Structures are given as structure tokens and as C-alpha cells.
Short mmCIF file of N, CA and C in Angstrom, two decimals:
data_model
loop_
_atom_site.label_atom_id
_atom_site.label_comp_id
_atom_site.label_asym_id
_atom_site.label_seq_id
_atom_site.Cartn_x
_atom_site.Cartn_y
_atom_site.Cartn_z
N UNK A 246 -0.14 29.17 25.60
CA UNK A 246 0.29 29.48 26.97
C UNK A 246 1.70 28.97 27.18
N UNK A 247 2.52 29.79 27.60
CA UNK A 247 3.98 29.51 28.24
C UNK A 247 4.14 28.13 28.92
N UNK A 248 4.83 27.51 29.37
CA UNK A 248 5.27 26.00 30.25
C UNK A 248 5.07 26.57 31.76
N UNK A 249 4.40 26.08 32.24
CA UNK A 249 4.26 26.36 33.80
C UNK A 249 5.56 26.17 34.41
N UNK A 250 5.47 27.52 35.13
CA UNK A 250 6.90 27.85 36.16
C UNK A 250 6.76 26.84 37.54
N UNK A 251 7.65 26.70 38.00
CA UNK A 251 7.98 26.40 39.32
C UNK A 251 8.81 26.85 40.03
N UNK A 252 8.73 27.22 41.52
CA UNK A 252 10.33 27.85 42.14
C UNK A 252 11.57 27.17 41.88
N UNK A 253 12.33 28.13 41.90
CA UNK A 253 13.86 27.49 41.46
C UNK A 253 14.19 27.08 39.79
N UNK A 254 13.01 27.30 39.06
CA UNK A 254 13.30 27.63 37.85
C UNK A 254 14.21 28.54 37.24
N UNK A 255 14.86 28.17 36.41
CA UNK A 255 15.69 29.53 35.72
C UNK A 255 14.98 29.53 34.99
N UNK A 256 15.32 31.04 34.71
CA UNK A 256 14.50 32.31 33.05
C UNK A 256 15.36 32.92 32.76
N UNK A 257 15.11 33.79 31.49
CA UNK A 257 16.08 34.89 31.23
C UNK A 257 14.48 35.77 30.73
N UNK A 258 14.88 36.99 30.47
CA UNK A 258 13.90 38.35 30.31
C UNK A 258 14.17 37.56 28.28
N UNK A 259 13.24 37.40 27.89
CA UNK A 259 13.39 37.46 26.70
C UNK A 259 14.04 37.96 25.66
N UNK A 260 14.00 39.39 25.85
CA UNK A 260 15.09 40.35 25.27
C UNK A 260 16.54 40.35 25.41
N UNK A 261 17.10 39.32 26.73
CA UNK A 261 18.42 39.09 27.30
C UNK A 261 18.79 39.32 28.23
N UNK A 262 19.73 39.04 28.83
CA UNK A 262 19.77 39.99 30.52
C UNK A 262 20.45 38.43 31.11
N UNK A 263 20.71 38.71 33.07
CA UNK A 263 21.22 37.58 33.39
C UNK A 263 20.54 36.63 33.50
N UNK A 264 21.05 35.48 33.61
CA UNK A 264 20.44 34.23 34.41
C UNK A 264 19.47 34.23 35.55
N UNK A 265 18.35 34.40 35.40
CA UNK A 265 17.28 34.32 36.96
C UNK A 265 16.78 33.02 37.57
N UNK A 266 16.74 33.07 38.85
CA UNK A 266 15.46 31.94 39.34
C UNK A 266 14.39 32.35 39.91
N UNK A 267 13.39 31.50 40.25
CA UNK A 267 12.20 31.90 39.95
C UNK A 267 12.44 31.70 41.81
N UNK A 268 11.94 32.62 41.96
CA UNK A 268 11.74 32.62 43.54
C UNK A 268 10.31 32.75 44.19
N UNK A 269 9.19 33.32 43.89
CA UNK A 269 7.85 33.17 43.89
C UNK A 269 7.14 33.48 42.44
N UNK A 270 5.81 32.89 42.58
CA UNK A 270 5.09 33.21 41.83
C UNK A 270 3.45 33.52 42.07
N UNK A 271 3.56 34.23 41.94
CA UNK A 271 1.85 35.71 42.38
C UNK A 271 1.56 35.91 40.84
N UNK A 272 0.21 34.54 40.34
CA UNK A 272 -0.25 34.58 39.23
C UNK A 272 0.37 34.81 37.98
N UNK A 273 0.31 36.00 37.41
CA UNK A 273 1.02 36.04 36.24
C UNK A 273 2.69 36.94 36.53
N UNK A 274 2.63 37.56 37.82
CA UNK A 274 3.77 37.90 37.85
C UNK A 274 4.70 37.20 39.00
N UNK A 275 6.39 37.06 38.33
CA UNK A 275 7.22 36.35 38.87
C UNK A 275 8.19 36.63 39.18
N UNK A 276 8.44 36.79 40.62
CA UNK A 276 9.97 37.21 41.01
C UNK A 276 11.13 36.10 40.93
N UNK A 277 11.86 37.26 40.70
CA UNK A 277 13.45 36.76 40.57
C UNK A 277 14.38 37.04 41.09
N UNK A 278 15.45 36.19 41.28
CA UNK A 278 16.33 36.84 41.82
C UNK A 278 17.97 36.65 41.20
N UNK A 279 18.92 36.90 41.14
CA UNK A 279 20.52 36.67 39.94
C UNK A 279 21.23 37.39 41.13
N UNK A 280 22.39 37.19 40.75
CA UNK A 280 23.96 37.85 41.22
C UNK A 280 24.18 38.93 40.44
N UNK A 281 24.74 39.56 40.24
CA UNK A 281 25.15 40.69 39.05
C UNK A 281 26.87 39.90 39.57
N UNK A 282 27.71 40.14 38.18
CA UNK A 282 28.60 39.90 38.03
C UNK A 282 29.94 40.42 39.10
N UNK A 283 29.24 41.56 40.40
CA UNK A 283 30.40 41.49 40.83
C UNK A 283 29.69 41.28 42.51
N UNK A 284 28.59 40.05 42.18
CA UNK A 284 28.35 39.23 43.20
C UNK A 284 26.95 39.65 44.26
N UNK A 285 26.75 40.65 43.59
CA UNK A 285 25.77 41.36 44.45
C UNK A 285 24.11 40.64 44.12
N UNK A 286 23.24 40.22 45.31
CA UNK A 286 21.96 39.73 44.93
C UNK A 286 21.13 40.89 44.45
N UNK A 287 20.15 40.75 43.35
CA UNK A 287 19.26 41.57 43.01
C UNK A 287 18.00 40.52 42.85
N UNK A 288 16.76 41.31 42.89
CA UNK A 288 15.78 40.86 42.57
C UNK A 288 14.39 41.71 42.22
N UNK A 289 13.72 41.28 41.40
CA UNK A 289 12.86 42.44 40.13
C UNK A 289 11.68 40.80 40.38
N UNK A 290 10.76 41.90 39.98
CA UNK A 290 9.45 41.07 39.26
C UNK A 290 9.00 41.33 38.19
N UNK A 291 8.40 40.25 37.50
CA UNK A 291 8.46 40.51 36.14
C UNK A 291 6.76 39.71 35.43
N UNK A 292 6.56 40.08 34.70
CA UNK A 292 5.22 39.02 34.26
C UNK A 292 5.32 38.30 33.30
N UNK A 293 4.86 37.46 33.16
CA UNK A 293 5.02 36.01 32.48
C UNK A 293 5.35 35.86 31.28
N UNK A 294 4.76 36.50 30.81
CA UNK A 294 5.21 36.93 29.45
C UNK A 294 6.68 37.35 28.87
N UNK A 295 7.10 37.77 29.95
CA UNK A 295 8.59 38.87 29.59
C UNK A 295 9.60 37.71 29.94
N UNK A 296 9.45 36.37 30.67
CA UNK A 296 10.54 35.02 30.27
C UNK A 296 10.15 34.24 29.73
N UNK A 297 11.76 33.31 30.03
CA UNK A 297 11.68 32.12 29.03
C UNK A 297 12.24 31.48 30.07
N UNK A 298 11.98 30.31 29.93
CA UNK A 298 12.67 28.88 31.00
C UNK A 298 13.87 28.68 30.26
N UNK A 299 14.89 28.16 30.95
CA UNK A 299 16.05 28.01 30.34
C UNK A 299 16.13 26.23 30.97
N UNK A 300 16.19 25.80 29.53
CA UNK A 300 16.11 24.41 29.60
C UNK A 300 16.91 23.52 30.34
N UNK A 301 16.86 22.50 30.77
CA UNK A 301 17.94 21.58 31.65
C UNK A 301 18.33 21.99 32.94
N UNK A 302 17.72 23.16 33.28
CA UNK A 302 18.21 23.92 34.96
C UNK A 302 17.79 22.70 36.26
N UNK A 303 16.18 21.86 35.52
CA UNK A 303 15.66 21.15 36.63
C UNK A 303 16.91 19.90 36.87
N UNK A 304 17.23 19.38 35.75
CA UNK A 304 18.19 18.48 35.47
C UNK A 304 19.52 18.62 36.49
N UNK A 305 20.21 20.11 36.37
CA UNK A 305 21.04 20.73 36.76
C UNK A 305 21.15 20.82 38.65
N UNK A 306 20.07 20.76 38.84
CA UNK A 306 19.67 21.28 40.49
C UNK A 306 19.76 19.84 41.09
N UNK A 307 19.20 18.65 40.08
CA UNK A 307 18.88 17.37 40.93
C UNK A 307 20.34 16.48 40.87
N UNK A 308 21.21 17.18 39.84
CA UNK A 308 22.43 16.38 39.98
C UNK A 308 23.06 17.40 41.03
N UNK A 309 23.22 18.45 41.34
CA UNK A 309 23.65 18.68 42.66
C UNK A 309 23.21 18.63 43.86
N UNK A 310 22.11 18.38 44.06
CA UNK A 310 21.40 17.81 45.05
C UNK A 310 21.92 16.30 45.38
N UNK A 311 22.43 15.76 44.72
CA UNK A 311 22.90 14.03 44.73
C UNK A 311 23.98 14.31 45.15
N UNK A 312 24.84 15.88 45.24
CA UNK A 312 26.31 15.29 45.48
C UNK A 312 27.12 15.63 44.16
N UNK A 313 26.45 15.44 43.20
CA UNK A 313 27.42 15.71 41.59
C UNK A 313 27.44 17.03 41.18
N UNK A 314 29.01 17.36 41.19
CA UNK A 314 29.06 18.82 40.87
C UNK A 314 28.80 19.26 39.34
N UNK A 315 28.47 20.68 39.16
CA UNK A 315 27.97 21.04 37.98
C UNK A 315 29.38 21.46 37.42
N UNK A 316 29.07 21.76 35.90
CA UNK A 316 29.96 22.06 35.08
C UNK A 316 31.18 23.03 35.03
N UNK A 317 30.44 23.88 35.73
CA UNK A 317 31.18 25.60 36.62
C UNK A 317 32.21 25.17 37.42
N UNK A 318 32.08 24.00 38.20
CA UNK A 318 32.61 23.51 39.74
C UNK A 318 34.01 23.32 39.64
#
């Protein structure tokens, strides 16, 4: 079994694609939502199977939550 999701998780679609977060989750399927590169919100649902967690995001959220900017900044 996959690593249990939580909201505000990032994924990517396995096969590749953008950066997502996990915005709800309804059992095995999980919405998302990304920017597309010229800023626009999108959002798709997808089932569990079809991501991957992208490691260190939780890490990422709690140092900007403190105030400490991320790497991008």
C-alpha cells in the first residue's frame, strides 16, 4: 500500500506532469490542484494509484509557516 496522503501534500502523476497538492481526499480518489506555468489554477482528480508523494514538501510548508522563506523566495 502507498504512504498515506494528507491535505497539502504534494504528488506528481507518476508518469510526470506538474507539481500537485493534495486538496481533498474521497477514499481512493484525490484531488489536486497546480498553477500551469502561465499561472492559471487547475484542478483534476485522480486515484491513488496514479501518484507519488514528493518527499520533503511536509518539511517545506512548516519552515514557511515559521516565517523561513523557501528556496524559490
Amino acid at each position: 500500500m502507498a504512504a498515506q496522503l494528507n491535505l497539502g501534500d504534494r504528488v506528481r502523476l507518476r508518469g510526470g506532469g506538474p507539481l500537485m497538492t493534495v486538496h481533498s481526499i474521497n477514499g481512493d480518489n484525490i484531488d489536486c490542484q497546480w498553477f500551469t506555468v502561465q499561472g492559471e489554477l487547475q484542478a483534476a482528480t485522480f486515484p491513488l494509484y496514479m501518484l507519488t508523494i514528493i518527499e520533503g514538501a511536509a518539511d517545506d510548508a512548516q519552515k514557511m509557516g515559521k516565517g523561513k522563506k523557501s528556496a524559490v523566495d
